[in-house]
Short mmCIF file of C-alpha atoms and ligand atoms in Angstrom, two decimals:
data_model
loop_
_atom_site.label_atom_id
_atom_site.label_comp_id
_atom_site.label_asym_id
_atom_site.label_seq_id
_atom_site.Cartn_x
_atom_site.Cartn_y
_atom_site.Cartn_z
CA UNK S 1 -7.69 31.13 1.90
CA UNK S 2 -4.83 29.03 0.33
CA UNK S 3 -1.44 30.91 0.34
CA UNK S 4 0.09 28.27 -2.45
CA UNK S 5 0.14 30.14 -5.66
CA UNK S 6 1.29 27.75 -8.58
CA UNK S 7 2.33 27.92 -12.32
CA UNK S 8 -0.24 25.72 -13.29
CA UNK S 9 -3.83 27.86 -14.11
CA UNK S 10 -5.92 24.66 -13.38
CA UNK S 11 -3.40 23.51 -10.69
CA UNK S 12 -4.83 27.04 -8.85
CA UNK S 13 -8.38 26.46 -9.84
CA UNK S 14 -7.99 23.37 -7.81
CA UNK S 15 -7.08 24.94 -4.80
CA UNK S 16 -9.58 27.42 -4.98
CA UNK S 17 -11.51 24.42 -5.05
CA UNK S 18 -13.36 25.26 -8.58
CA UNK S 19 -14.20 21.60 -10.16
CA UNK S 20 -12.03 20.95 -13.18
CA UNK S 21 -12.41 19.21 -16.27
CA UNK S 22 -11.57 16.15 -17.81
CA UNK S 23 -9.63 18.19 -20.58
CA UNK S 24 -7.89 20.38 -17.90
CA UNK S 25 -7.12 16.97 -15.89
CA UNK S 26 -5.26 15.24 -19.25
CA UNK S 27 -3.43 18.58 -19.38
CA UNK S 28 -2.72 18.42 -15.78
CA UNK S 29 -1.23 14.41 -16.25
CA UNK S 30 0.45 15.28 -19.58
CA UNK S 31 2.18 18.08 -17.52
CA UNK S 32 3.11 16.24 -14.39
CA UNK S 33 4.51 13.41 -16.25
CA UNK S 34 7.91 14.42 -16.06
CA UNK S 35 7.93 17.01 -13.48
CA UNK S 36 5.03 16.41 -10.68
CA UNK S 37 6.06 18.79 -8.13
CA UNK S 38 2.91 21.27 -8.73
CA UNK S 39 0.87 18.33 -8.71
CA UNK S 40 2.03 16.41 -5.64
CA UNK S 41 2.13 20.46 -3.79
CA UNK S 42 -1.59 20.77 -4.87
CA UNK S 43 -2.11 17.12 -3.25
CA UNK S 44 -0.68 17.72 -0.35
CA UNK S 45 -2.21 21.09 0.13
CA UNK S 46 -6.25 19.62 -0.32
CA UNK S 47 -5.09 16.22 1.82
CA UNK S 48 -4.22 19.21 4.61
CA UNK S 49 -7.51 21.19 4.10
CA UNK S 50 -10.47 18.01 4.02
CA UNK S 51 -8.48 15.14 5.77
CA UNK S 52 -7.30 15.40 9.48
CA UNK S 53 -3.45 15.18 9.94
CA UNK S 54 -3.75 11.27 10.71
CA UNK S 55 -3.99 8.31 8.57
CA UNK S 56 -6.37 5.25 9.27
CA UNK S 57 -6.83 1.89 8.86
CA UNK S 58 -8.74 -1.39 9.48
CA UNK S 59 -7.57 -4.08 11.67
CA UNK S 60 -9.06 -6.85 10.29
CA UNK S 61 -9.16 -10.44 9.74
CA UNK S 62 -9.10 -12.17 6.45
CA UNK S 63 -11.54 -14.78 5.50
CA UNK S 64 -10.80 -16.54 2.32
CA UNK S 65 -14.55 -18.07 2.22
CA UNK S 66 -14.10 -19.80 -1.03
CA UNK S 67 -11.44 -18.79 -3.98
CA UNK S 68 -13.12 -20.77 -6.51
CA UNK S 69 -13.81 -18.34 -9.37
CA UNK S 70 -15.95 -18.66 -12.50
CA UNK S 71 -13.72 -15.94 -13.95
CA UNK S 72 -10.23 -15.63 -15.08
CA UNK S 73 -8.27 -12.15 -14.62
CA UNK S 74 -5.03 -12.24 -16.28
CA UNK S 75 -2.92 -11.15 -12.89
CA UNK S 76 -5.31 -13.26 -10.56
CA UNK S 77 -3.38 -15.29 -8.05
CA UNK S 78 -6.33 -15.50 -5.47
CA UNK S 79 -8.23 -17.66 -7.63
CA UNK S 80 -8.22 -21.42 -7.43
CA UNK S 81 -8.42 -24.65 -9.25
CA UNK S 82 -10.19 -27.11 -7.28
CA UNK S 83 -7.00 -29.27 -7.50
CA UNK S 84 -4.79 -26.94 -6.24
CA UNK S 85 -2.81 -26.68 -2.65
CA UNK S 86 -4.29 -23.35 -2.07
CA UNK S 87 -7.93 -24.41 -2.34
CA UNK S 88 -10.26 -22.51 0.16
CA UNK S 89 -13.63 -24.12 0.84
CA UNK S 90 -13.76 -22.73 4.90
CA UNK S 91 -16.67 -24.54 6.47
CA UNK S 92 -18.81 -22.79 9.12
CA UNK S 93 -16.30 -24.20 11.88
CA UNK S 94 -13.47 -22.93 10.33
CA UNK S 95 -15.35 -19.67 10.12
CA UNK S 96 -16.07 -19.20 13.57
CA UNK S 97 -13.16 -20.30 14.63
CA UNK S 98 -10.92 -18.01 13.02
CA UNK S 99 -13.36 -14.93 13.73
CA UNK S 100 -12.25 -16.15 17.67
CA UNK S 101 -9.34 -15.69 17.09
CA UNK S 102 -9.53 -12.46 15.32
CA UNK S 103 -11.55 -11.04 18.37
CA UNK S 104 -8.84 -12.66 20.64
CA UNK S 105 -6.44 -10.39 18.26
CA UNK S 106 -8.76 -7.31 18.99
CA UNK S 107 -9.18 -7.08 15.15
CA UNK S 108 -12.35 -4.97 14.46
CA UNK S 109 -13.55 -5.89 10.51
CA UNK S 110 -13.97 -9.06 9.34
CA UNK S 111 -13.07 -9.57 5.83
CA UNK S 112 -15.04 -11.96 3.77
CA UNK S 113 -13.79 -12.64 0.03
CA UNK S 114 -15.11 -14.98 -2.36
CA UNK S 115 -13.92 -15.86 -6.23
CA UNK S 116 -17.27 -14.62 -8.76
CA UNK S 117 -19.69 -16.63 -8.60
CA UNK S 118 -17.85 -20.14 -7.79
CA UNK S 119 -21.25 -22.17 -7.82
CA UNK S 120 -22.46 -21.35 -11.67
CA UNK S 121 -18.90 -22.77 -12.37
CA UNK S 122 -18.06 -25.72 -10.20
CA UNK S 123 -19.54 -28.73 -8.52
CA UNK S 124 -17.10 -28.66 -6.23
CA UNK S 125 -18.40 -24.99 -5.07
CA UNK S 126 -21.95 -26.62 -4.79
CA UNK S 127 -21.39 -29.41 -2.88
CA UNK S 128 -19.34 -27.32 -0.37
CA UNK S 129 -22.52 -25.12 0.15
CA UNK S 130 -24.67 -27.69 0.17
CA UNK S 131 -22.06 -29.54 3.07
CA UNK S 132 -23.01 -26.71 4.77
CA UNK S 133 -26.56 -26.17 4.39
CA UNK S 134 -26.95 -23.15 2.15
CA UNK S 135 -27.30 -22.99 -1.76
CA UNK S 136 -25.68 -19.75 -2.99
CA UNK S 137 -22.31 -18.22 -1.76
CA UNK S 138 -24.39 -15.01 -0.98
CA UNK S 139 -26.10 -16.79 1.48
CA UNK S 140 -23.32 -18.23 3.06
CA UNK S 141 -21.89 -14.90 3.32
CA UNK S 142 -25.21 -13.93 5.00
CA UNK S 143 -24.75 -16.37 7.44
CA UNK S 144 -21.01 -15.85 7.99
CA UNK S 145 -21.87 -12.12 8.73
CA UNK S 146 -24.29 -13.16 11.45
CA UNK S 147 -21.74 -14.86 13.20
CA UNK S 148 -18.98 -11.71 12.93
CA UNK S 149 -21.25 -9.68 14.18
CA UNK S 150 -21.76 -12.22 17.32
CA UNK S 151 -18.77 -12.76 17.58
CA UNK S 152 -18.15 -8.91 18.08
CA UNK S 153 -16.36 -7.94 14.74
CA UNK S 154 -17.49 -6.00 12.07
CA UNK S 155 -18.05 -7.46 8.36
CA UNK S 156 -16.90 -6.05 5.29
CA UNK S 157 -18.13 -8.12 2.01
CA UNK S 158 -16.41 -8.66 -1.18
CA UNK S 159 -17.90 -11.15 -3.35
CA UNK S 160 -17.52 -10.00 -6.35
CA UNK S 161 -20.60 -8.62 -8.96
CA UNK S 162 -23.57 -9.41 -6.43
CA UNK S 163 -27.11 -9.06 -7.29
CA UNK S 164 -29.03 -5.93 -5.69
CA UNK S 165 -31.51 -8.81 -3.46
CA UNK S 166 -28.25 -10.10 -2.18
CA UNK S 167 -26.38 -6.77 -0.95
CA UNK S 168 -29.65 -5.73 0.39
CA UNK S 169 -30.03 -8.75 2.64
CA UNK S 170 -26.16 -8.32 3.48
CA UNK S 171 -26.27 -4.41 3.99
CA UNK S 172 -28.41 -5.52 7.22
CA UNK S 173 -25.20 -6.95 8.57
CA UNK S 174 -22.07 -5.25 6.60
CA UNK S 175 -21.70 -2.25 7.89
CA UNK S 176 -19.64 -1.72 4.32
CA UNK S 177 -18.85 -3.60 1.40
CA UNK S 178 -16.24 -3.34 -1.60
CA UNK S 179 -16.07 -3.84 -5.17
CA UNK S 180 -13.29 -2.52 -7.34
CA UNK S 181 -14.28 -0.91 -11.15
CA UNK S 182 -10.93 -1.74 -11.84
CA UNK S 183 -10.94 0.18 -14.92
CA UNK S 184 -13.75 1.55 -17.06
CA UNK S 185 -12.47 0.82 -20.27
CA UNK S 186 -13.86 -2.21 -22.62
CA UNK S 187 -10.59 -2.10 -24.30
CA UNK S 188 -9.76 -3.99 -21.23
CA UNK S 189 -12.01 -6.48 -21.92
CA UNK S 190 -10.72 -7.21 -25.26
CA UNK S 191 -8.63 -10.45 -26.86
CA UNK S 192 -5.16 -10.62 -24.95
CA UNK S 193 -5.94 -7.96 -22.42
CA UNK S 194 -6.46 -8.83 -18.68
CA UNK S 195 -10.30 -8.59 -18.47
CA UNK S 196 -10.83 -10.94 -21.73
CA UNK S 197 -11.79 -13.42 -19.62
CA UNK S 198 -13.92 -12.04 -16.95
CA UNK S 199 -16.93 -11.40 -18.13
CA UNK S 200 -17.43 -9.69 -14.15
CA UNK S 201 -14.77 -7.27 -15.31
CA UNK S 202 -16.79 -5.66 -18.04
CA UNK S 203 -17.02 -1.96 -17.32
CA UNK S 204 -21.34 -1.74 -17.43
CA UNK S 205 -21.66 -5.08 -15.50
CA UNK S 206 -19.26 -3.40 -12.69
CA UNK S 207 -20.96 -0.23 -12.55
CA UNK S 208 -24.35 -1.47 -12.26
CA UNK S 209 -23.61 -3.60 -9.21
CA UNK S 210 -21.51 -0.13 -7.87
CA UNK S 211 -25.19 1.98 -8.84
CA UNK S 212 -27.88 -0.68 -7.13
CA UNK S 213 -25.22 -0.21 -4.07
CA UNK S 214 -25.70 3.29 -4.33
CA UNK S 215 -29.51 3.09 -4.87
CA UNK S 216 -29.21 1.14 -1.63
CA UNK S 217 -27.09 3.43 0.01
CA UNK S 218 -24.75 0.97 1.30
CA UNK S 219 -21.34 2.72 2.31
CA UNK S 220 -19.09 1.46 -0.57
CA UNK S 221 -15.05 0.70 -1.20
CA UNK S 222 -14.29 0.86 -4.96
CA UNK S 223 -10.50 1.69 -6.56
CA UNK S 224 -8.94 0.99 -9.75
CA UNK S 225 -6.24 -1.69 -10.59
CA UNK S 226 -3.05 1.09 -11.71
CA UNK S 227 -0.65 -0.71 -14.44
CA UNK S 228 -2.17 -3.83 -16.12
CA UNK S 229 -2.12 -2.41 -19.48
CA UNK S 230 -4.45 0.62 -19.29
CA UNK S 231 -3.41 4.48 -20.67
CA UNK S 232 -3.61 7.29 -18.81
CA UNK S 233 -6.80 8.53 -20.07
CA UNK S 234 -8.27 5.28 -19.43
CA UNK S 235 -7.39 5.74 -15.51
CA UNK S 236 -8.73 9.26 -15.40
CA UNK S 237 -11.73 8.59 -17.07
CA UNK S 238 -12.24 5.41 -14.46
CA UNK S 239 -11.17 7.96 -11.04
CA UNK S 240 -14.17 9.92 -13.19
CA UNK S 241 -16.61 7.28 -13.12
CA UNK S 242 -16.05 7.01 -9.35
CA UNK S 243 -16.63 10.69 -8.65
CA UNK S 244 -20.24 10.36 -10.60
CA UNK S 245 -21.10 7.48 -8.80
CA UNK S 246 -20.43 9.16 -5.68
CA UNK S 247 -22.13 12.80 -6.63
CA UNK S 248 -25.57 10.81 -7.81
CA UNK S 249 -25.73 8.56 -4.71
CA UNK S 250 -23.38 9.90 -2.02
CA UNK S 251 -21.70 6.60 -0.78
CA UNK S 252 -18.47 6.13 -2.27
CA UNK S 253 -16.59 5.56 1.20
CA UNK S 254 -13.26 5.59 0.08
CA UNK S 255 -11.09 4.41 -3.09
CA UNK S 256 -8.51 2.22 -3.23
CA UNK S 257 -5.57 2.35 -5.66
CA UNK S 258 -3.64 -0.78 -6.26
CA UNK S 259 -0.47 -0.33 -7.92
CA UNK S 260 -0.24 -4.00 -10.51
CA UNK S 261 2.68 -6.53 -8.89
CA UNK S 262 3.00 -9.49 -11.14
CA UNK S 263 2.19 -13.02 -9.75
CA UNK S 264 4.23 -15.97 -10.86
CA UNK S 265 1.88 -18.32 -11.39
CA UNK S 266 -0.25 -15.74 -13.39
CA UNK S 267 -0.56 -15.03 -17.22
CA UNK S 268 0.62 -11.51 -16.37
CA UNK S 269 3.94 -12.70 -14.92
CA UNK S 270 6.42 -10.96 -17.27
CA UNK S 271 4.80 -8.00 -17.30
CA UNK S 272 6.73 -5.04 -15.35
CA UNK S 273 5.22 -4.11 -11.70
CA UNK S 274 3.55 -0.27 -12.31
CA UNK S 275 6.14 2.32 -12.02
CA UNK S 276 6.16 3.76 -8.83
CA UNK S 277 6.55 7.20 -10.78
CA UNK S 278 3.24 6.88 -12.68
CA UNK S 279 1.59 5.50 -9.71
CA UNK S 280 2.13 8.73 -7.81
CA UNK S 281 1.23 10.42 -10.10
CA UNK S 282 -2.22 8.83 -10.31
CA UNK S 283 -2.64 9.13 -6.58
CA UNK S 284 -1.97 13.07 -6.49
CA UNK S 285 -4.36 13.18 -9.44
CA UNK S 286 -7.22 11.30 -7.71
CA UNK S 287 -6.99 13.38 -4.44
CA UNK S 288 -7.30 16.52 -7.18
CA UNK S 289 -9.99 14.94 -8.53
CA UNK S 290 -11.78 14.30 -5.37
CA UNK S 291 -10.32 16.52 -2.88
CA UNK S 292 -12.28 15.34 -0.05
CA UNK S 293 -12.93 11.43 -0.73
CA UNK S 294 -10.85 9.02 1.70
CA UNK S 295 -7.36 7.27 -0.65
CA UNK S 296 -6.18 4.37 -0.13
CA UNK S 297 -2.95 2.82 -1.14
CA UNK S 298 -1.77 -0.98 0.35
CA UNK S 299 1.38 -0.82 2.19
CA UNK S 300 1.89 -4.15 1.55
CA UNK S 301 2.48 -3.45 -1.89
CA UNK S 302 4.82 -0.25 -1.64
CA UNK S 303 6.85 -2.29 1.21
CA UNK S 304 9.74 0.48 0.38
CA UNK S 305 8.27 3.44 -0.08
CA UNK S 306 4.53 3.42 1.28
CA UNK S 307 5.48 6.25 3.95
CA UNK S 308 5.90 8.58 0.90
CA UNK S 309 2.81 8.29 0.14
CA UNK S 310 1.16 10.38 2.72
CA UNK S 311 2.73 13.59 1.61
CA UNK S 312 0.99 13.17 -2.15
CA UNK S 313 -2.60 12.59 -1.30
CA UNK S 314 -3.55 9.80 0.46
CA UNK S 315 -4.98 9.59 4.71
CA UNK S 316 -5.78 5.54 4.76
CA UNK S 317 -3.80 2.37 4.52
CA UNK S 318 -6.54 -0.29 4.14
CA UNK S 319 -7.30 -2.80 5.88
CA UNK S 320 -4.26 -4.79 7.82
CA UNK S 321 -4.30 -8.39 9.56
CA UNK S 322 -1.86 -9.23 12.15
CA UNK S 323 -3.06 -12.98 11.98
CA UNK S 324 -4.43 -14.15 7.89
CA UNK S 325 -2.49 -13.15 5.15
CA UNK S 326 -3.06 -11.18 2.29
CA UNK S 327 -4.59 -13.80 -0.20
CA UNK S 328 -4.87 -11.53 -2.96
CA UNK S 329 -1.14 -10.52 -2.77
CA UNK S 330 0.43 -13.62 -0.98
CA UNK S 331 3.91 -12.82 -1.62
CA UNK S 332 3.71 -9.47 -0.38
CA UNK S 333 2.85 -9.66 3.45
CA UNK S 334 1.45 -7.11 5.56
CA UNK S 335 4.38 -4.86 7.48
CA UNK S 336 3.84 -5.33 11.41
CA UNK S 337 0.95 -2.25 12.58
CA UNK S 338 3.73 -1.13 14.74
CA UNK S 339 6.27 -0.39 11.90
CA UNK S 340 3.73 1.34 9.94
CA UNK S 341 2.55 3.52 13.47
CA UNK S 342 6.46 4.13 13.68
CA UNK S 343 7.09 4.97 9.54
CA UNK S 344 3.65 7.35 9.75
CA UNK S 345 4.68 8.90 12.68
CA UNK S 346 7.82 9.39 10.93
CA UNK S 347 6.07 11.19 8.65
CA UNK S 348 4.41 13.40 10.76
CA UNK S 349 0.97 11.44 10.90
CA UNK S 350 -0.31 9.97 14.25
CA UNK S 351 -1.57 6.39 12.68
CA UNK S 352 -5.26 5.80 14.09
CA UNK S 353 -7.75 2.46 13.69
CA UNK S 354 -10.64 2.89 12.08
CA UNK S 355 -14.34 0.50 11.42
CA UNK S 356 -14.60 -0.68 8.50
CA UNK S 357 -16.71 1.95 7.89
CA UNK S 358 -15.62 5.49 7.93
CA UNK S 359 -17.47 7.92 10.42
CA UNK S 360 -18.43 10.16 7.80
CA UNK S 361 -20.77 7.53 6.71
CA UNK S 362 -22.29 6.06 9.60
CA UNK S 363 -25.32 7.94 8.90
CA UNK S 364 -25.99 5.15 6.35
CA UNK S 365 -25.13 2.50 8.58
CA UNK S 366 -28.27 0.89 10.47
CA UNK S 367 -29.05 1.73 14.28
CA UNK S 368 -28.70 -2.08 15.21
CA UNK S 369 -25.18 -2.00 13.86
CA UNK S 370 -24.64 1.24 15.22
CA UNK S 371 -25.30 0.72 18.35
CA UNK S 372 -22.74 -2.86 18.20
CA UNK S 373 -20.17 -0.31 17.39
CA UNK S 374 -20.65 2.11 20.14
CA UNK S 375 -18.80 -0.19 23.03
CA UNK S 376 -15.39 0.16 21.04
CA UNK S 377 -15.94 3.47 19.11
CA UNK S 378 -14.20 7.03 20.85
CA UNK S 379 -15.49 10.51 20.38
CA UNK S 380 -13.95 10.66 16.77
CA UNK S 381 -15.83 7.78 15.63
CA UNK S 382 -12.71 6.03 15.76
CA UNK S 383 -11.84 2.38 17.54
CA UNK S 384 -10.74 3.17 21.31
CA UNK S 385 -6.88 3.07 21.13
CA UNK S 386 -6.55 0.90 24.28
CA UNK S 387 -8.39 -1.36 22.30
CA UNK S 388 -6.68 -2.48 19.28
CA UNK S 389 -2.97 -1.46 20.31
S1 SF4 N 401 -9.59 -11.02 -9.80
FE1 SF4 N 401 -11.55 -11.73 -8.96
S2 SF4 N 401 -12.82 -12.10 -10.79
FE2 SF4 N 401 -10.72 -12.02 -11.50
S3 SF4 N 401 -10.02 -14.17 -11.46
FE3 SF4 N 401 -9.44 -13.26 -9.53
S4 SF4 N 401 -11.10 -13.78 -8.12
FE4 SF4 N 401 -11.87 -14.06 -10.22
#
């Protein structure tokens, strides 16, 4: 039985872990907006009853297969130009021989991110696959996923809106992939909002790519994007969408929220970073949404304050590389895995490694990858400490 009695009716209804409603979860925001303390108690309180008291997360390696993009996101600074320094095209060499050194770094996941669909777009994107003896980018990422798993690392896909064919093929060697919803709103979508141009972005697109993964039961990373122009509302009904997804097919792994930092070189780039305020406040308000799903929130992008976050909701910090960057956030690296062991032990929470997939969901996983994951994997169904410290 929970001993924390609040003011808040719904707030209590929560922790008696009744399911609430959307109306009760506006009231709950509208409340919280300018004093969150019942909110960030009732956070804390279902984080200690469904999560253990440690926090996770993925040491990885980064693989920026291509960045050529037939969208355009208004705060994109991944994306290329094919004339541009920070072009990636990596050929199969280049793949293998970073994933050798990623082993040699005892990283466990290997990350593989492509732009949308780079090859209905540009020649350039074409001629690089053809180079290297495929025709799509899916493919390519088929093949690249072979060679993780030889090499003895784990992939974890995010290309973008895939078709169901393709994640089916790459389910046999992901043992999770990741697309974001974003948001849910078309509003987003709209002239001079960030998703006008991304015709990837648009809410049904999204969530059909999020349902044939579900269909498929491939363990899945989704999140929303938390201050690019959205309201309130908008974000709830989106942390809503998720928690449907995941009650009709049961393999919503975990969700990341990504607080909006402008980009320079971005259309976006006078627009303030989200308030760190709100963004809490959206957290706490997921984990009372989903009490027991895994939250994620990117260090690297709450370099000040990320600690903080453990006492309002969330057990995971992503997926961190001590050897690629961050290409989606450049200018905000990674902090060093032993800072953010000492700043979560600071908190009170023992930091732990994880696989790319959590353990809760290796039931989905298939018994060839399975078994690959046994050699590093302790009784918690988490990577064997000697091995990644
Ligand atoms: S966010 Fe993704 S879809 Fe949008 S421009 Fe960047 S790479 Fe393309």
């Amino acid at each position: 039985m929970n001993k924390l009695v609040l003011n808040s009716e719904s707030l209590n209804n929560v922790l008696e872990n009744k399911l609430i409603s959307r109306d009760e979860i506006i009231q709950i925001y509208n409340k919280s907006k300018n004093n969150p303390n019942e909110l960030f108690l009732t956070a804390q309180s279902l984080r200690k009853q469904f999560k253990n008291d440690f926090v996770t997360f993925s040491k990885k390696a980064f693989l920026n297969i291509i960045n050529l993009c037939k969208d355009t996101c208004s705060y994109c600074t991944y994306k290329s130009e094919p004339s541009e320094p920070k072009l990636s095209l990596m050929s199969k060499q280049e793949i293998k021989q970073l994933l050798y050194l990623a082993k040699k770094h005892r990283c466990v996941e290997a990350l593989f991110v492509t732009g949308e669909q780079p090859e209905q777009k540009y020649q350039e994107a074409r001629e690089w696959l053809k180079a290297n003896g495929f025709k799509t980018t899916a493919e390519y990422l088929v093949h690249s996923s072979e060679i993780a798993l030889d090499t003895g690392l784990f992939p974890h896909t995010n290309a973008g809106n895939l078709n169901k064919e393709d994640l089916k093929e790459l389910q046999k060697t992901n043992v999770s992939m990741g697309l974001m919803l974003e948001n849910i709103s078309e509003r987003l979508t709209e002239k001079g909002m960030p998703h006008h141009m991304a015709s990837s972005k648009k809410p049904k697109t999204r969530l059909k790519v999020l349902e044939n993964a579900g269909e498929l039961k491939i363990p899945m990373t989704t999140g929303i994007l938390v201050g690019i122009g959205e309201t309130p509302v908008e974000l709830i009904d989106s942390i809503l969408a998720i928690r449907e997804l995941h009650k009709k097919y049961g393999n919503i792994q975990e969700v990341i929220l990504q607080n909006f930092q402008p980009k320079p070189d971005t259309r976006m780039n006078n627009v303030p970073p989200a308030d760190e305020n709100y963004f809490k406040t959206i957290v706490a308000l997921t984990r009372i949404i989903m009490p027991k799903m895994n939250i994620q929130i990117p260090p690297n992008l709450s370099p000040n304050s990320y600690h903080s976050f453990l006492s309002i909701g969330i057990n995971d910090w992503g997926g961190i590389s001590p050897l690629t960057p961050d290409y989606v956030n450049p200018e905000f690296s990674w902090p060093e895995i032993k800072k953010i062991e000492q700043d979560s032990k600071n908190a009170g929470f023992e930091l732990k490694c994880r696989f790319p997939v959590y353990p809760e969901f290796f039931p989905l996983v298939n018994k060839e990858l399975r078994n690959k994951m046994k050699d590093i994997e302790d009784e918690e169904g988490l990577i064997i400490k000697e091995y990644w410290r």
